[in-house]
Amino acid sequence: MKIMVVAGSAREKSNTRGLAQTIATHLEQLGTDVLFFDVGIHELPIYKGSTETEYPNAVKLTRYAEEADAFFVCTPEYHSGMSGALKNALDFLRGDYFRGKPAMIAAVGGGGKGGINALNDLRTVLRGLYALVLSEQYVTDVVCYNDRCELVHEDSRTKLSDMAQQLVHVTKALGK
């Protein structure tokens, strides 16, 4: 089973990356192959209506999405929505990469507020790509991370472990 984990923040020092890395670790512990795509490391040009195959990171993104049996997408909340870098990455992908595949979502809110609007935004876009977005979702806060952007809040780590298990269970049940 291959699960694509997407870290949707372009920031160099990113709590969203820490969130995605935590999820990737949980999924690996469950025996899945993780396809990790980080929009802050694998920079993409602005999407202009084609797959832009001359860009290695766009090729990597589409290859990972095509190979994935399921998705776990993480975003920060910027101005009540997902990050522009994540939306741009999703614009490179077609619905047939997602059709019939489960997806889970999580966000990093800032300073005790936020996150839910980004998840609503992300859920809408993933549904538009025909993903089976599971109802379970999670928001962490910046206080859950240390100064190295590692998720250290134990309740959050436990919740995300449970979500990883649920995603694997649903993916297996769908025969992926």
mmCIF file of C-alpha atoms in Angstrom:
data_model
loop_
_atom_site.group_PDB
_atom_site.id
_atom_site.type_symbol
_atom_site.label_atom_id
_atom_site.label_comp_id
_atom_site.label_asym_id
_atom_site.label_seq_id
_atom_site.Cartn_x
_atom_site.Cartn_y
_atom_site.Cartn_z
ATOM 1 C CA MET A 1 0.000 0.000 0.000
ATOM 2 C CA LYS A 2 1.283 3.444 -0.955
ATOM 3 C CA ILE A 3 0.014 6.568 0.779
ATOM 4 C CA MET A 4 0.958 10.016 -0.425
ATOM 5 C CA VAL A 5 1.560 12.501 2.385
ATOM 6 C CA VAL A 6 1.541 16.138 1.302
ATOM 7 C CA ALA A 7 3.086 18.897 3.400
ATOM 8 C CA GLY A 8 1.342 22.021 2.129
ATOM 9 C CA SER A 9 3.409 24.896 3.471
ATOM 10 C CA ALA A 10 6.079 26.736 1.482
ATOM 11 C CA ARG A 11 7.741 28.125 4.615
ATOM 12 C CA GLU A 12 11.318 27.133 5.324
ATOM 13 C CA LYS A 13 10.549 26.644 9.012
ATOM 14 C CA SER A 14 7.192 24.876 8.826
ATOM 15 C CA ASN A 15 5.041 23.318 11.534
ATOM 16 C CA THR A 16 2.963 21.828 8.709
ATOM 17 C CA ARG A 17 6.062 19.901 7.616
ATOM 18 C CA GLY A 18 6.403 18.642 11.197
ATOM 19 C CA LEU A 19 2.758 17.560 11.130
ATOM 20 C CA ALA A 20 3.215 15.737 7.819
ATOM 21 C CA GLN A 21 6.424 14.062 9.023
ATOM 22 C CA THR A 22 4.613 12.811 12.129
ATOM 23 C CA ILE A 23 1.872 11.314 9.969
ATOM 24 C CA ALA A 24 4.432 9.770 7.612
ATOM 25 C CA THR A 25 6.158 8.117 10.576
ATOM 26 C CA HIS A 26 2.866 6.672 11.851
ATOM 27 C CA LEU A 27 2.032 5.346 8.384
ATOM 28 C CA GLU A 28 5.483 3.777 7.978
ATOM 29 C CA GLN A 29 5.075 2.075 11.355
ATOM 30 C CA LEU A 30 1.877 0.549 9.967
ATOM 31 C CA GLY A 31 3.846 -0.947 7.069
ATOM 32 C CA THR A 32 2.819 1.436 4.300
ATOM 33 C CA ASP A 33 5.089 2.929 1.685
ATOM 34 C CA VAL A 34 4.967 6.702 2.098
ATOM 35 C CA LEU A 35 5.287 8.982 -0.900
ATOM 36 C CA PHE A 36 6.231 12.302 0.756
ATOM 37 C CA PHE A 37 5.732 15.521 -1.200
ATOM 38 C CA ASP A 38 6.581 18.843 0.441
ATOM 39 C CA VAL A 39 5.563 21.982 -1.462
ATOM 40 C CA GLY A 40 8.220 23.952 0.428
ATOM 41 C CA ILE A 41 11.011 21.655 -0.743
ATOM 42 C CA HIS A 42 9.631 20.439 -4.081
ATOM 43 C CA GLU A 43 8.840 23.892 -5.430
ATOM 44 C CA LEU A 44 6.502 24.161 -8.376
ATOM 45 C CA PRO A 45 5.966 26.893 -10.949
ATOM 46 C CA ILE A 46 2.598 28.605 -11.043
ATOM 47 C CA TYR A 47 0.131 26.257 -12.695
ATOM 48 C CA LYS A 48 -0.845 27.560 -16.134
ATOM 49 C CA GLY A 49 -3.157 24.856 -17.418
ATOM 50 C CA SER A 50 -0.780 22.094 -18.425
ATOM 51 C CA THR A 51 1.178 19.444 -16.570
ATOM 52 C CA GLU A 52 4.398 21.331 -17.256
ATOM 53 C CA THR A 53 6.343 18.088 -17.695
ATOM 54 C CA GLU A 54 9.629 19.919 -18.095
ATOM 55 C CA TYR A 55 9.620 20.634 -14.338
ATOM 56 C CA PRO A 56 11.018 17.680 -12.354
ATOM 57 C CA ASN A 57 8.966 18.481 -9.248
ATOM 58 C CA ALA A 58 5.729 18.553 -11.246
ATOM 59 C CA VAL A 59 6.633 15.163 -12.710
ATOM 60 C CA LYS A 60 7.373 13.847 -9.207
ATOM 61 C CA LEU A 61 4.065 15.194 -7.883
ATOM 62 C CA THR A 62 2.004 13.607 -10.623
ATOM 63 C CA ARG A 63 3.893 10.298 -10.412
ATOM 64 C CA TYR A 64 3.342 10.106 -6.644
ATOM 65 C CA ALA A 65 -0.359 10.936 -7.005
ATOM 66 C CA GLU A 66 -0.776 8.341 -9.729
ATOM 67 C CA GLU A 67 0.962 5.635 -7.629
ATOM 68 C CA ALA A 68 -0.843 6.482 -4.386
ATOM 69 C CA ASP A 69 -3.603 4.276 -3.023
ATOM 70 C CA ALA A 70 -4.613 7.003 -0.541
ATOM 71 C CA PHE A 71 -3.675 10.529 0.547
ATOM 72 C CA PHE A 72 -3.022 12.426 3.762
ATOM 73 C CA VAL A 73 -2.869 16.158 3.043
ATOM 74 C CA CYS A 74 -1.681 18.771 5.543
ATOM 75 C CA THR A 75 -2.024 22.538 5.285
ATOM 76 C CA PRO A 76 -1.484 25.654 7.343
ATOM 77 C CA GLU A 77 -4.347 28.113 7.511
ATOM 78 C CA TYR A 78 -3.574 31.334 5.681
ATOM 79 C CA HIS A 79 -6.309 33.991 5.672
ATOM 80 C CA SER A 80 -9.067 31.432 6.321
ATOM 81 C CA GLY A 81 -7.962 29.035 3.592
ATOM 82 C CA MET A 82 -5.346 26.493 2.607
ATOM 83 C CA SER A 83 -1.940 27.706 1.520
ATOM 84 C CA GLY A 84 -1.584 29.006 -2.010
ATOM 85 C CA ALA A 85 1.366 26.671 -2.586
ATOM 86 C CA LEU A 86 -0.797 23.655 -1.733
ATOM 87 C CA LYS A 87 -3.654 24.829 -3.949
ATOM 88 C CA ASN A 88 -1.164 25.351 -6.773
ATOM 89 C CA ALA A 89 0.155 21.786 -6.324
ATOM 90 C CA LEU A 90 -3.367 20.351 -6.356
ATOM 91 C CA ASP A 91 -4.077 22.287 -9.560
ATOM 92 C CA PHE A 92 -1.369 20.193 -11.292
ATOM 93 C CA LEU A 93 -3.303 16.993 -10.518
ATOM 94 C CA ARG A 94 -6.225 15.413 -12.332
ATOM 95 C CA GLY A 95 -9.294 13.830 -10.813
ATOM 96 C CA ASP A 96 -8.365 10.372 -12.058
ATOM 97 C CA TYR A 97 -5.420 10.372 -9.626
ATOM 98 C CA PHE A 98 -7.906 10.692 -6.735
ATOM 99 C CA ARG A 99 -11.059 8.956 -7.983
ATOM 100 C CA GLY A 100 -12.143 6.268 -5.522
ATOM 101 C CA LYS A 101 -9.144 6.817 -3.251
ATOM 102 C CA PRO A 102 -9.506 7.832 0.408
ATOM 103 C CA ALA A 103 -7.978 11.022 1.736
ATOM 104 C CA MET A 104 -7.541 12.434 5.232
ATOM 105 C CA ILE A 105 -6.778 16.033 6.072
ATOM 106 C CA ALA A 106 -5.136 17.948 8.901
ATOM 107 C CA ALA A 107 -4.125 21.552 9.483
ATOM 108 C CA VAL A 108 -1.940 23.740 11.633
ATOM 109 C CA GLY A 109 -3.802 26.727 13.041
ATOM 110 C CA GLY A 110 -2.028 29.736 14.434
ATOM 111 C CA GLY A 111 -2.060 31.056 17.958
ATOM 112 C CA GLY A 112 -5.098 29.240 19.351
ATOM 113 C CA LYS A 113 -7.354 29.917 16.391
ATOM 114 C CA GLY A 114 -7.841 28.803 12.861
ATOM 115 C CA GLY A 115 -7.439 25.616 10.927
ATOM 116 C CA ILE A 116 -11.065 24.669 10.363
ATOM 117 C CA ASN A 117 -11.560 27.067 7.453
ATOM 118 C CA ALA A 118 -8.433 25.703 5.764
ATOM 119 C CA LEU A 119 -9.789 22.174 6.179
ATOM 120 C CA ASN A 120 -13.159 23.170 4.732
ATOM 121 C CA ASP A 121 -11.348 24.747 1.780
ATOM 122 C CA LEU A 122 -9.121 21.690 1.319
ATOM 123 C CA ARG A 123 -12.051 19.270 1.628
ATOM 124 C CA THR A 124 -13.913 21.146 -1.131
ATOM 125 C CA VAL A 125 -10.941 21.035 -3.505
ATOM 126 C CA LEU A 126 -10.234 17.339 -2.834
ATOM 127 C CA ARG A 127 -13.893 16.483 -3.416
ATOM 128 C CA GLY A 128 -13.635 18.415 -6.681
ATOM 129 C CA LEU A 129 -10.781 16.032 -7.577
ATOM 130 C CA TYR A 130 -13.066 13.071 -6.730
ATOM 131 C CA ALA A 131 -11.181 11.976 -3.597
ATOM 132 C CA LEU A 132 -13.133 10.128 -0.926
ATOM 133 C CA VAL A 133 -12.367 12.623 1.825
ATOM 134 C CA LEU A 134 -12.942 10.915 5.159
ATOM 135 C CA SER A 135 -14.947 12.778 7.773
ATOM 136 C CA GLU A 136 -12.246 12.597 10.439
ATOM 137 C CA GLN A 137 -9.944 15.625 10.417
ATOM 138 C CA TYR A 138 -7.627 17.320 12.883
ATOM 139 C CA VAL A 139 -6.208 20.753 13.686
ATOM 140 C CA THR A 140 -3.055 21.295 15.705
ATOM 141 C CA ASP A 141 -1.936 24.603 17.127
ATOM 142 C CA VAL A 142 1.510 26.198 16.995
ATOM 143 C CA VAL A 143 1.949 25.514 20.718
ATOM 144 C CA CYS A 144 2.014 21.765 19.906
ATOM 145 C CA TYR A 145 5.433 22.122 18.214
ATOM 146 C CA ASN A 146 8.945 22.682 19.498
ATOM 147 C CA ASP A 147 11.392 25.211 18.025
ATOM 148 C CA ARG A 148 12.507 22.598 15.436
ATOM 149 C CA CYS A 149 8.901 22.341 14.128
ATOM 150 C CA GLU A 150 8.481 18.838 15.554
ATOM 151 C CA LEU A 151 5.049 17.861 16.837
ATOM 152 C CA VAL A 152 5.618 17.171 20.531
ATOM 153 C CA HIS A 153 2.065 17.378 21.909
ATOM 154 C CA GLU A 154 1.330 13.789 22.946
ATOM 155 C CA ASP A 155 -2.470 13.940 22.576
ATOM 156 C CA SER A 156 -2.031 15.228 19.009
ATOM 157 C CA ARG A 157 0.475 12.487 18.201
ATOM 158 C CA THR A 158 -1.967 9.874 19.533
ATOM 159 C CA LYS A 159 -4.875 11.312 17.537
ATOM 160 C CA LEU A 160 -2.815 11.347 14.350
ATOM 161 C CA SER A 161 -1.729 7.762 14.949
ATOM 162 C CA ASP A 162 -5.395 6.782 15.206
ATOM 163 C CA MET A 163 -6.150 8.675 11.983
ATOM 164 C CA ALA A 164 -3.277 6.915 10.184
ATOM 165 C CA GLN A 165 -4.707 3.561 11.297
ATOM 166 C CA GLN A 166 -8.159 4.569 10.068
ATOM 167 C CA LEU A 167 -6.791 5.633 6.670
ATOM 168 C CA VAL A 168 -4.959 2.299 6.272
ATOM 169 C CA HIS A 169 -8.091 0.389 7.339
ATOM 170 C CA VAL A 170 -10.346 2.220 4.855
ATOM 171 C CA THR A 171 -7.783 1.890 2.055
ATOM 172 C CA LYS A 172 -7.582 -1.874 2.615
ATOM 173 C CA ALA A 173 -11.391 -2.138 2.786
ATOM 174 C CA LEU A 174 -11.596 -0.432 -0.627
ATOM 175 C CA GLY A 175 -9.179 -2.989 -2.026
ATOM 176 C CA LYS A 176 -6.433 -0.500 -2.731
#
